[in-house]
């Protein structure tokens, strides 16, 4: 909560008031609960697939590709020990030389989106830019899941 | 050094690549600032003079 809002609540007699220094957007980006009319809209974090395959920078691409395909996926994310997203592997990257290490094959530092972003807006941008999938992360870069355009369109756009 | 080769479709700022798709051939280039505002990730900021 903002300092001024916290101070006002204290003047109204509330005793357990805390300032959340990260701000409201950071709160929502961490997937923490919200209320109000806007909280009812579908968001990227709701539709992002949490079970997306992950790998580390030093993994062998061929091994990761086999694991990804066996699990029925066409993408994977490279993360560090804390779950911070370091790279993205879509079909194009997964099709490279199997003896490459992940850090040699991945798209480094991919564009990521916060979980609270409106699915409607994400669907619009993903269609406009012909993006099949986009990683969703918290403000500090930790993986939430992979959002597929098909899911964003299905859940974020009203039927025509 | 990064070559600033494309311009944001919304604000005209020169950037190296579209922030949404990172496709060098993107036809709807958008910069990080404009994309963040459009997606509600941050609020538009007024100029320093308050304009």
PDB file of C-alpha atoms in Angstrom:
ATOM      1  CA  UNK A   1       0.000   0.000   0.000  1.00  0.00           C
ATOM      2  CA  UNK A   2       1.194   3.522  -0.785  1.00  0.00           C
ATOM      3  CA  UNK A   3       2.565   5.561   2.142  1.00  0.00           C
ATOM      4  CA  UNK A   4      -0.214   8.168   1.939  1.00  0.00           C
ATOM      5  CA  UNK A   5      -2.933   5.531   1.798  1.00  0.00           C
ATOM      6  CA  UNK A   6      -1.331   3.720   4.736  1.00  0.00           C
ATOM      7  CA  UNK A   7      -1.164   6.949   6.738  1.00  0.00           C
ATOM      8  CA  UNK A   8      -4.811   7.701   6.014  1.00  0.00           C
ATOM      9  CA  UNK A   9      -5.903   4.245   7.143  1.00  0.00           C
ATOM     10  CA  UNK A  10      -3.969   4.712  10.390  1.00  0.00           C
ATOM     11  CA  UNK A  11      -5.855   7.946  11.029  1.00  0.00           C
ATOM     12  CA  UNK A  12      -9.083   5.966  10.572  1.00  0.00           C
ATOM     13  CA  UNK A  13      -8.067   3.614  13.335  1.00  0.00           C
ATOM     14  CA  UNK A  14      -6.613   0.659  11.458  1.00  0.00           C
ATOM     15  CA  UNK A  15      -3.769  -0.885  13.450  1.00  0.00           C
ATOM     16  CA  UNK A  16      -2.278  -3.437  11.076  1.00  0.00           C
ATOM     17  CA  UNK A  17      -1.242  -1.187   8.174  1.00  0.00           C
ATOM     18  CA  UNK A  18       1.848  -1.962   6.104  1.00  0.00           C
ATOM     19  CA  UNK A  19       3.506  -0.142   3.247  1.00  0.00           C
ATOM     20  CA  UNK A  20       4.221  -2.431   0.284  1.00  0.00           C
ATOM     21  CA  UNK A  21       7.282  -0.742  -1.185  1.00  0.00           C
ATOM     22  CA  UNK A  22       7.139  -2.597  -4.483  1.00  0.00           C
ATOM     23  CA  UNK A  23       3.826  -0.938  -5.316  1.00  0.00           C
ATOM     24  CA  UNK A  24       0.535  -2.301  -6.613  1.00  0.00           C
ATOM     25  CA  UNK A  25       1.882  -3.479  -9.971  1.00  0.00           C
ATOM     26  CA  UNK A  26       4.638  -5.448  -8.264  1.00  0.00           C
ATOM     27  CA  UNK A  27       2.041  -6.986  -5.941  1.00  0.00           C
ATOM     28  CA  UNK A  28      -0.022  -8.121  -8.915  1.00  0.00           C
ATOM     29  CA  UNK A  29       3.074  -9.249 -10.811  1.00  0.00           C
ATOM     30  CA  UNK A  30       3.827 -11.663  -7.985  1.00  0.00           C
ATOM     31  CA  UNK A  31       0.406 -13.239  -8.506  1.00  0.00           C
ATOM     32  CA  UNK A  32      -0.911 -12.059  -5.137  1.00  0.00           C
ATOM     33  CA  UNK A  33      -4.685 -11.727  -4.738  1.00  0.00           C
ATOM     34  CA  UNK A  34      -6.569  -8.623  -5.839  1.00  0.00           C
ATOM     35  CA  UNK A  35     -10.156  -7.483  -5.524  1.00  0.00           C
ATOM     36  CA  UNK A  36     -12.447  -5.073  -7.322  1.00  0.00           C
ATOM     37  CA  UNK A  37     -14.039  -5.047 -10.771  1.00  0.00           C
ATOM     38  CA  UNK A  38     -10.738  -5.289 -12.661  1.00  0.00           C
ATOM     39  CA  UNK A  39      -9.762  -8.415 -10.756  1.00  0.00           C
ATOM     40  CA  UNK A  40     -12.527 -10.273 -12.622  1.00  0.00           C
ATOM     41  CA  UNK A  41     -10.847  -9.857 -16.044  1.00  0.00           C
ATOM     42  CA  UNK A  42      -8.796 -12.748 -17.430  1.00  0.00           C
ATOM     43  CA  UNK A  43      -5.058 -12.153 -17.115  1.00  0.00           C
ATOM     44  CA  UNK A  44      -1.910 -13.582 -18.644  1.00  0.00           C
ATOM     45  CA  UNK A  45      -0.941 -15.384 -15.452  1.00  0.00           C
ATOM     46  CA  UNK A  46      -4.259 -17.235 -15.392  1.00  0.00           C
ATOM     47  CA  UNK A  47      -3.770 -18.696 -18.863  1.00  0.00           C
ATOM     48  CA  UNK A  48       0.008 -19.217 -18.849  1.00  0.00           C
ATOM     49  CA  UNK A  49       0.894 -22.887 -18.801  1.00  0.00           C
ATOM     50  CA  UNK A  50       2.819 -23.513 -15.606  1.00  0.00           C
ATOM     51  CA  UNK A  51       4.150 -26.933 -16.600  1.00  0.00           C
ATOM     52  CA  UNK A  52       6.265 -25.639 -19.497  1.00  0.00           C
ATOM     53  CA  UNK A  53       9.524 -27.642 -19.766  1.00  0.00           C
ATOM     54  CA  UNK A  54      12.582 -25.916 -18.307  1.00  0.00           C
ATOM     55  CA  UNK A  55      16.288 -26.515 -18.746  1.00  0.00           C
ATOM     56  CA  UNK A  56      19.612 -25.045 -17.696  1.00  0.00           C
ATOM     57  CA  UNK A  57      22.228 -23.261 -19.759  1.00  0.00           C
ATOM     58  CA  UNK A  58      24.614 -26.195 -19.793  1.00  0.00           C
ATOM     59  CA  UNK A  59      22.121 -28.851 -20.867  1.00  0.00           C
ATOM     60  CA  UNK A  60      22.655 -30.488 -24.260  1.00  0.00           C
ATOM     61  CA  UNK A  61      20.109 -29.291 -26.805  1.00  0.00           C
ATOM     62  CA  UNK A  62      19.393 -32.771 -28.175  1.00  0.00           C
ATOM     63  CA  UNK A  63      18.534 -34.070 -24.705  1.00  0.00           C
ATOM     64  CA  UNK A  64      16.240 -31.117 -24.016  1.00  0.00           C
ATOM     65  CA  UNK A  65      14.539 -31.460 -27.397  1.00  0.00           C
ATOM     66  CA  UNK A  66      13.823 -35.154 -26.782  1.00  0.00           C
ATOM     67  CA  UNK A  67      12.381 -34.374 -23.371  1.00  0.00           C
ATOM     68  CA  UNK A  68      10.280 -31.484 -24.702  1.00  0.00           C
ATOM     69  CA  UNK A  69       8.845 -33.510 -27.577  1.00  0.00           C
ATOM     70  CA  UNK A  70       8.153 -36.530 -25.377  1.00  0.00           C
ATOM     71  CA  UNK A  71       6.119 -34.260 -23.104  1.00  0.00           C
ATOM     72  CA  UNK A  72       4.111 -32.966 -26.076  1.00  0.00           C
ATOM     73  CA  UNK A  73       5.576 -29.452 -26.109  1.00  0.00           C
ATOM     74  CA  UNK A  74       7.158 -27.338 -28.829  1.00  0.00           C
ATOM     75  CA  UNK A  75       8.968 -24.867 -26.574  1.00  0.00           C
ATOM     76  CA  UNK A  76      11.098 -24.716 -23.434  1.00  0.00           C
ATOM     77  CA  UNK A  77      12.570 -22.067 -21.187  1.00  0.00           C
ATOM     78  CA  UNK A  78      16.120 -21.841 -19.881  1.00  0.00           C
ATOM     79  CA  UNK A  79      16.171 -20.767 -16.240  1.00  0.00           C
ATOM     80  CA  UNK A  80      18.761 -20.363 -13.502  1.00  0.00           C
ATOM     81  CA  UNK A  81      18.680 -22.006 -10.082  1.00  0.00           C
ATOM     82  CA  UNK A  82      16.215 -19.407  -8.825  1.00  0.00           C
ATOM     83  CA  UNK A  83      13.807 -19.897 -11.716  1.00  0.00           C
ATOM     84  CA  UNK A  84      14.787 -16.654 -13.449  1.00  0.00           C
ATOM     85  CA  UNK A  85      14.174 -16.849 -17.195  1.00  0.00           C
ATOM     86  CA  UNK A  86      17.438 -16.613 -19.167  1.00  0.00           C
ATOM     87  CA  UNK A  87      16.349 -17.784 -22.587  1.00  0.00           C
ATOM     88  CA  UNK A  88      13.593 -19.169 -24.760  1.00  0.00           C
ATOM     89  CA  UNK A  89      13.650 -22.114 -27.134  1.00  0.00           C
ATOM     90  CA  UNK A  90      10.867 -22.302 -29.676  1.00  0.00           C
ATOM     91  CA  UNK A  91      10.695 -24.807 -32.545  1.00  0.00           C
ATOM     92  CA  UNK A  92      13.381 -22.963 -34.512  1.00  0.00           C
ATOM     93  CA  UNK A  93      15.896 -23.071 -31.677  1.00  0.00           C
ATOM     94  CA  UNK A  94      15.014 -26.661 -30.735  1.00  0.00           C
ATOM     95  CA  UNK A  95      15.779 -27.720 -34.313  1.00  0.00           C
ATOM     96  CA  UNK A  96      19.426 -26.598 -34.140  1.00  0.00           C
ATOM     97  CA  UNK A  97      22.477 -28.890 -33.826  1.00  0.00           C
ATOM     98  CA  UNK A  98      21.664 -31.326 -30.987  1.00  0.00           C
ATOM     99  CA  UNK A  99      25.208 -31.128 -29.660  1.00  0.00           C
ATOM    100  CA  UNK A 100      24.947 -27.412 -28.872  1.00  0.00           C
ATOM    101  CA  UNK A 101      24.582 -26.363 -25.271  1.00  0.00           C
ATOM    102  CA  UNK A 102      21.359 -24.556 -24.439  1.00  0.00           C
ATOM    103  CA  UNK A 103      23.107 -21.218 -24.007  1.00  0.00           C
ATOM    104  CA  UNK A 104      24.411 -21.519 -27.565  1.00  0.00           C
ATOM    105  CA  UNK A 105      21.012 -22.348 -29.038  1.00  0.00           C
ATOM    106  CA  UNK A 106      18.471 -20.289 -27.071  1.00  0.00           C
ATOM    107  CA  UNK A 107      17.061 -16.848 -27.741  1.00  0.00           C
ATOM    108  CA  UNK A 108      18.698 -14.970 -24.860  1.00  0.00           C
ATOM    109  CA  UNK A 109      16.766 -12.424 -22.831  1.00  0.00           C
ATOM    110  CA  UNK A 110      13.379 -12.887 -24.500  1.00  0.00           C
ATOM    111  CA  UNK A 111      10.619 -10.325 -24.031  1.00  0.00           C
ATOM    112  CA  UNK A 112       8.567 -11.330 -21.018  1.00  0.00           C
ATOM    113  CA  UNK A 113       5.221 -10.170 -19.671  1.00  0.00           C
ATOM    114  CA  UNK A 114       3.769  -9.801 -16.205  1.00  0.00           C
ATOM    115  CA  UNK A 115       0.998 -12.105 -14.939  1.00  0.00           C
ATOM    116  CA  UNK A 116      -1.496  -9.279 -14.422  1.00  0.00           C
ATOM    117  CA  UNK A 117      -1.441  -8.136 -18.056  1.00  0.00           C
ATOM    118  CA  UNK A 118      -4.894  -8.316 -19.641  1.00  0.00           C
ATOM    119  CA  UNK A 119      -5.361 -11.423 -21.769  1.00  0.00           C
ATOM    120  CA  UNK A 120      -7.362  -9.346 -24.212  1.00  0.00           C
ATOM    121  CA  UNK A 121      -4.402  -7.016 -24.790  1.00  0.00           C
ATOM    122  CA  UNK A 122      -1.944  -9.897 -24.972  1.00  0.00           C
ATOM    123  CA  UNK A 123      -4.109 -11.680 -27.529  1.00  0.00           C
ATOM    124  CA  UNK A 124      -4.247  -8.522 -29.616  1.00  0.00           C
ATOM    125  CA  UNK A 125      -0.463  -8.000 -29.584  1.00  0.00           C
ATOM    126  CA  UNK A 126       0.338 -11.692 -30.094  1.00  0.00           C
ATOM    127  CA  UNK A 127      -1.918 -11.794 -33.154  1.00  0.00           C
ATOM    128  CA  UNK A 128      -0.570  -8.536 -34.541  1.00  0.00           C
ATOM    129  CA  UNK A 129       3.013  -9.770 -34.131  1.00  0.00           C
ATOM    130  CA  UNK A 130       2.299 -13.386 -35.113  1.00  0.00           C
ATOM    131  CA  UNK A 131       3.751 -14.704 -31.840  1.00  0.00           C
ATOM    132  CA  UNK A 132       2.864 -18.282 -30.951  1.00  0.00           C
ATOM    133  CA  UNK A 133       3.962 -18.036 -27.333  1.00  0.00           C
ATOM    134  CA  UNK A 134       5.396 -15.613 -24.786  1.00  0.00           C
ATOM    135  CA  UNK A 135       6.972 -16.181 -21.358  1.00  0.00           C
ATOM    136  CA  UNK A 136       5.207 -14.757 -18.317  1.00  0.00           C
ATOM    137  CA  UNK A 137       7.403 -13.799 -15.361  1.00  0.00           C
ATOM    138  CA  UNK A 138       7.257 -11.912 -12.075  1.00  0.00           C
ATOM    139  CA  UNK A 139       8.854  -8.473 -11.768  1.00  0.00           C
ATOM    140  CA  UNK A 140      12.126 -10.080 -10.724  1.00  0.00           C
ATOM    141  CA  UNK A 141      12.178 -12.348 -13.759  1.00  0.00           C
ATOM    142  CA  UNK A 142      11.023 -15.608 -12.204  1.00  0.00           C
ATOM    143  CA  UNK A 143       9.089 -17.919 -14.483  1.00  0.00           C
ATOM    144  CA  UNK A 144       5.320 -18.070 -14.069  1.00  0.00           C
ATOM    145  CA  UNK A 145       4.556 -19.960 -17.261  1.00  0.00           C
ATOM    146  CA  UNK A 146       4.352 -19.858 -21.030  1.00  0.00           C
ATOM    147  CA  UNK A 147       1.357 -18.120 -22.581  1.00  0.00           C
ATOM    148  CA  UNK A 148       0.187 -19.540 -25.898  1.00  0.00           C
ATOM    149  CA  UNK A 149      -1.568 -17.266 -28.352  1.00  0.00           C
ATOM    150  CA  UNK A 150      -4.349 -19.809 -28.818  1.00  0.00           C
ATOM    151  CA  UNK A 151      -5.066 -19.671 -25.074  1.00  0.00           C
ATOM    152  CA  UNK A 152      -4.886 -15.877 -24.987  1.00  0.00           C
ATOM    153  CA  UNK A 153      -7.318 -15.572 -27.905  1.00  0.00           C
ATOM    154  CA  UNK A 154      -9.686 -18.226 -26.569  1.00  0.00           C
ATOM    155  CA  UNK A 155      -9.862 -16.764 -23.069  1.00  0.00           C
ATOM    156  CA  UNK A 156      -9.179 -13.102 -23.718  1.00  0.00           C
ATOM    157  CA  UNK A 157     -11.244 -12.288 -26.765  1.00  0.00           C
ATOM    158  CA  UNK A 158     -15.025 -12.533 -26.877  1.00  0.00           C
ATOM    159  CA  UNK A 159     -16.391 -14.781 -29.644  1.00  0.00           C
ATOM    160  CA  UNK A 160     -17.258 -12.866 -32.824  1.00  0.00           C
TER     161      UNK A 160
ATOM    162  CA  UNK B   1      27.346  -0.957 -30.166  1.00  0.00           C
ATOM    163  CA  UNK B   2      23.692  -1.596 -30.990  1.00  0.00           C
ATOM    164  CA  UNK B   3      22.399  -0.327 -34.318  1.00  0.00           C
ATOM    165  CA  UNK B   4      19.091   1.498 -33.899  1.00  0.00           C
ATOM    166  CA  UNK B   5      17.506   0.464 -37.165  1.00  0.00           C
ATOM    167  CA  UNK B   6      13.740   0.566 -36.646  1.00  0.00           C
ATOM    168  CA  UNK B   7      11.276   3.078 -35.239  1.00  0.00           C
ATOM    169  CA  UNK B   8       8.412   2.532 -32.840  1.00  0.00           C
ATOM    170  CA  UNK B   9       5.103   2.693 -34.706  1.00  0.00           C
ATOM    171  CA  UNK B  10       3.499   4.561 -31.806  1.00  0.00           C
ATOM    172  CA  UNK B  11       6.072   7.137 -30.655  1.00  0.00           C
ATOM    173  CA  UNK B  12       8.693   7.108 -33.406  1.00  0.00           C
ATOM    174  CA  UNK B  13      11.606   6.331 -31.098  1.00  0.00           C
ATOM    175  CA  UNK B  14      14.555   4.580 -32.776  1.00  0.00           C
ATOM    176  CA  UNK B  15      15.148   1.109 -31.325  1.00  0.00           C
ATOM    177  CA  UNK B  16      17.162  -1.948 -32.292  1.00  0.00           C
ATOM    178  CA  UNK B  17      14.240  -4.369 -32.549  1.00  0.00           C
ATOM    179  CA  UNK B  18      10.527  -4.669 -31.805  1.00  0.00           C
ATOM    180  CA  UNK B  19      10.020  -5.250 -28.081  1.00  0.00           C
ATOM    181  CA  UNK B  20       7.038  -7.549 -28.613  1.00  0.00           C
ATOM    182  CA  UNK B  21       8.316 -10.058 -31.147  1.00  0.00           C
ATOM    183  CA  UNK B  22      12.025  -9.201 -31.622  1.00  0.00           C
ATOM    184  CA  UNK B  23      11.522  -9.901 -35.314  1.00  0.00           C
ATOM    185  CA  UNK B  24      13.826  -7.700 -37.438  1.00  0.00           C
ATOM    186  CA  UNK B  25      11.152  -7.721 -40.151  1.00  0.00           C
ATOM    187  CA  UNK B  26       8.271  -6.748 -37.827  1.00  0.00           C
ATOM    188  CA  UNK B  27       5.667  -4.544 -39.512  1.00  0.00           C
ATOM    189  CA  UNK B  28       4.219  -3.208 -36.251  1.00  0.00           C
ATOM    190  CA  UNK B  29       7.348  -2.236 -34.317  1.00  0.00           C
ATOM    191  CA  UNK B  30       6.659  -1.171 -30.740  1.00  0.00           C
ATOM    192  CA  UNK B  31       9.208   0.064 -28.201  1.00  0.00           C
ATOM    193  CA  UNK B  32       9.434  -1.136 -24.600  1.00  0.00           C
ATOM    194  CA  UNK B  33       7.878   2.023 -23.177  1.00  0.00           C
ATOM    195  CA  UNK B  34       4.866   2.018 -25.487  1.00  0.00           C
ATOM    196  CA  UNK B  35       4.318  -1.718 -25.056  1.00  0.00           C
ATOM    197  CA  UNK B  36       4.542  -1.477 -21.261  1.00  0.00           C
ATOM    198  CA  UNK B  37       1.964   1.302 -21.209  1.00  0.00           C
ATOM    199  CA  UNK B  38      -0.331  -0.484 -23.693  1.00  0.00           C
ATOM    200  CA  UNK B  39      -0.277  -3.653 -21.609  1.00  0.00           C
ATOM    201  CA  UNK B  40      -0.767  -1.752 -18.354  1.00  0.00           C
ATOM    202  CA  UNK B  41       2.626  -2.794 -17.000  1.00  0.00           C
ATOM    203  CA  UNK B  42       3.328   0.814 -16.152  1.00  0.00           C
ATOM    204  CA  UNK B  43       1.653   4.176 -16.267  1.00  0.00           C
ATOM    205  CA  UNK B  44       2.463   6.807 -18.899  1.00  0.00           C
ATOM    206  CA  UNK B  45       4.814   9.368 -17.411  1.00  0.00           C
ATOM    207  CA  UNK B  46       4.391  13.125 -17.923  1.00  0.00           C
ATOM    208  CA  UNK B  47       7.266  15.212 -19.199  1.00  0.00           C
ATOM    209  CA  UNK B  48       9.605  16.611 -16.543  1.00  0.00           C
ATOM    210  CA  UNK B  49       8.041  20.017 -17.006  1.00  0.00           C
ATOM    211  CA  UNK B  50       4.687  18.481 -16.132  1.00  0.00           C
ATOM    212  CA  UNK B  51       3.201  18.744 -19.636  1.00  0.00           C
TER     213      UNK B  51
END
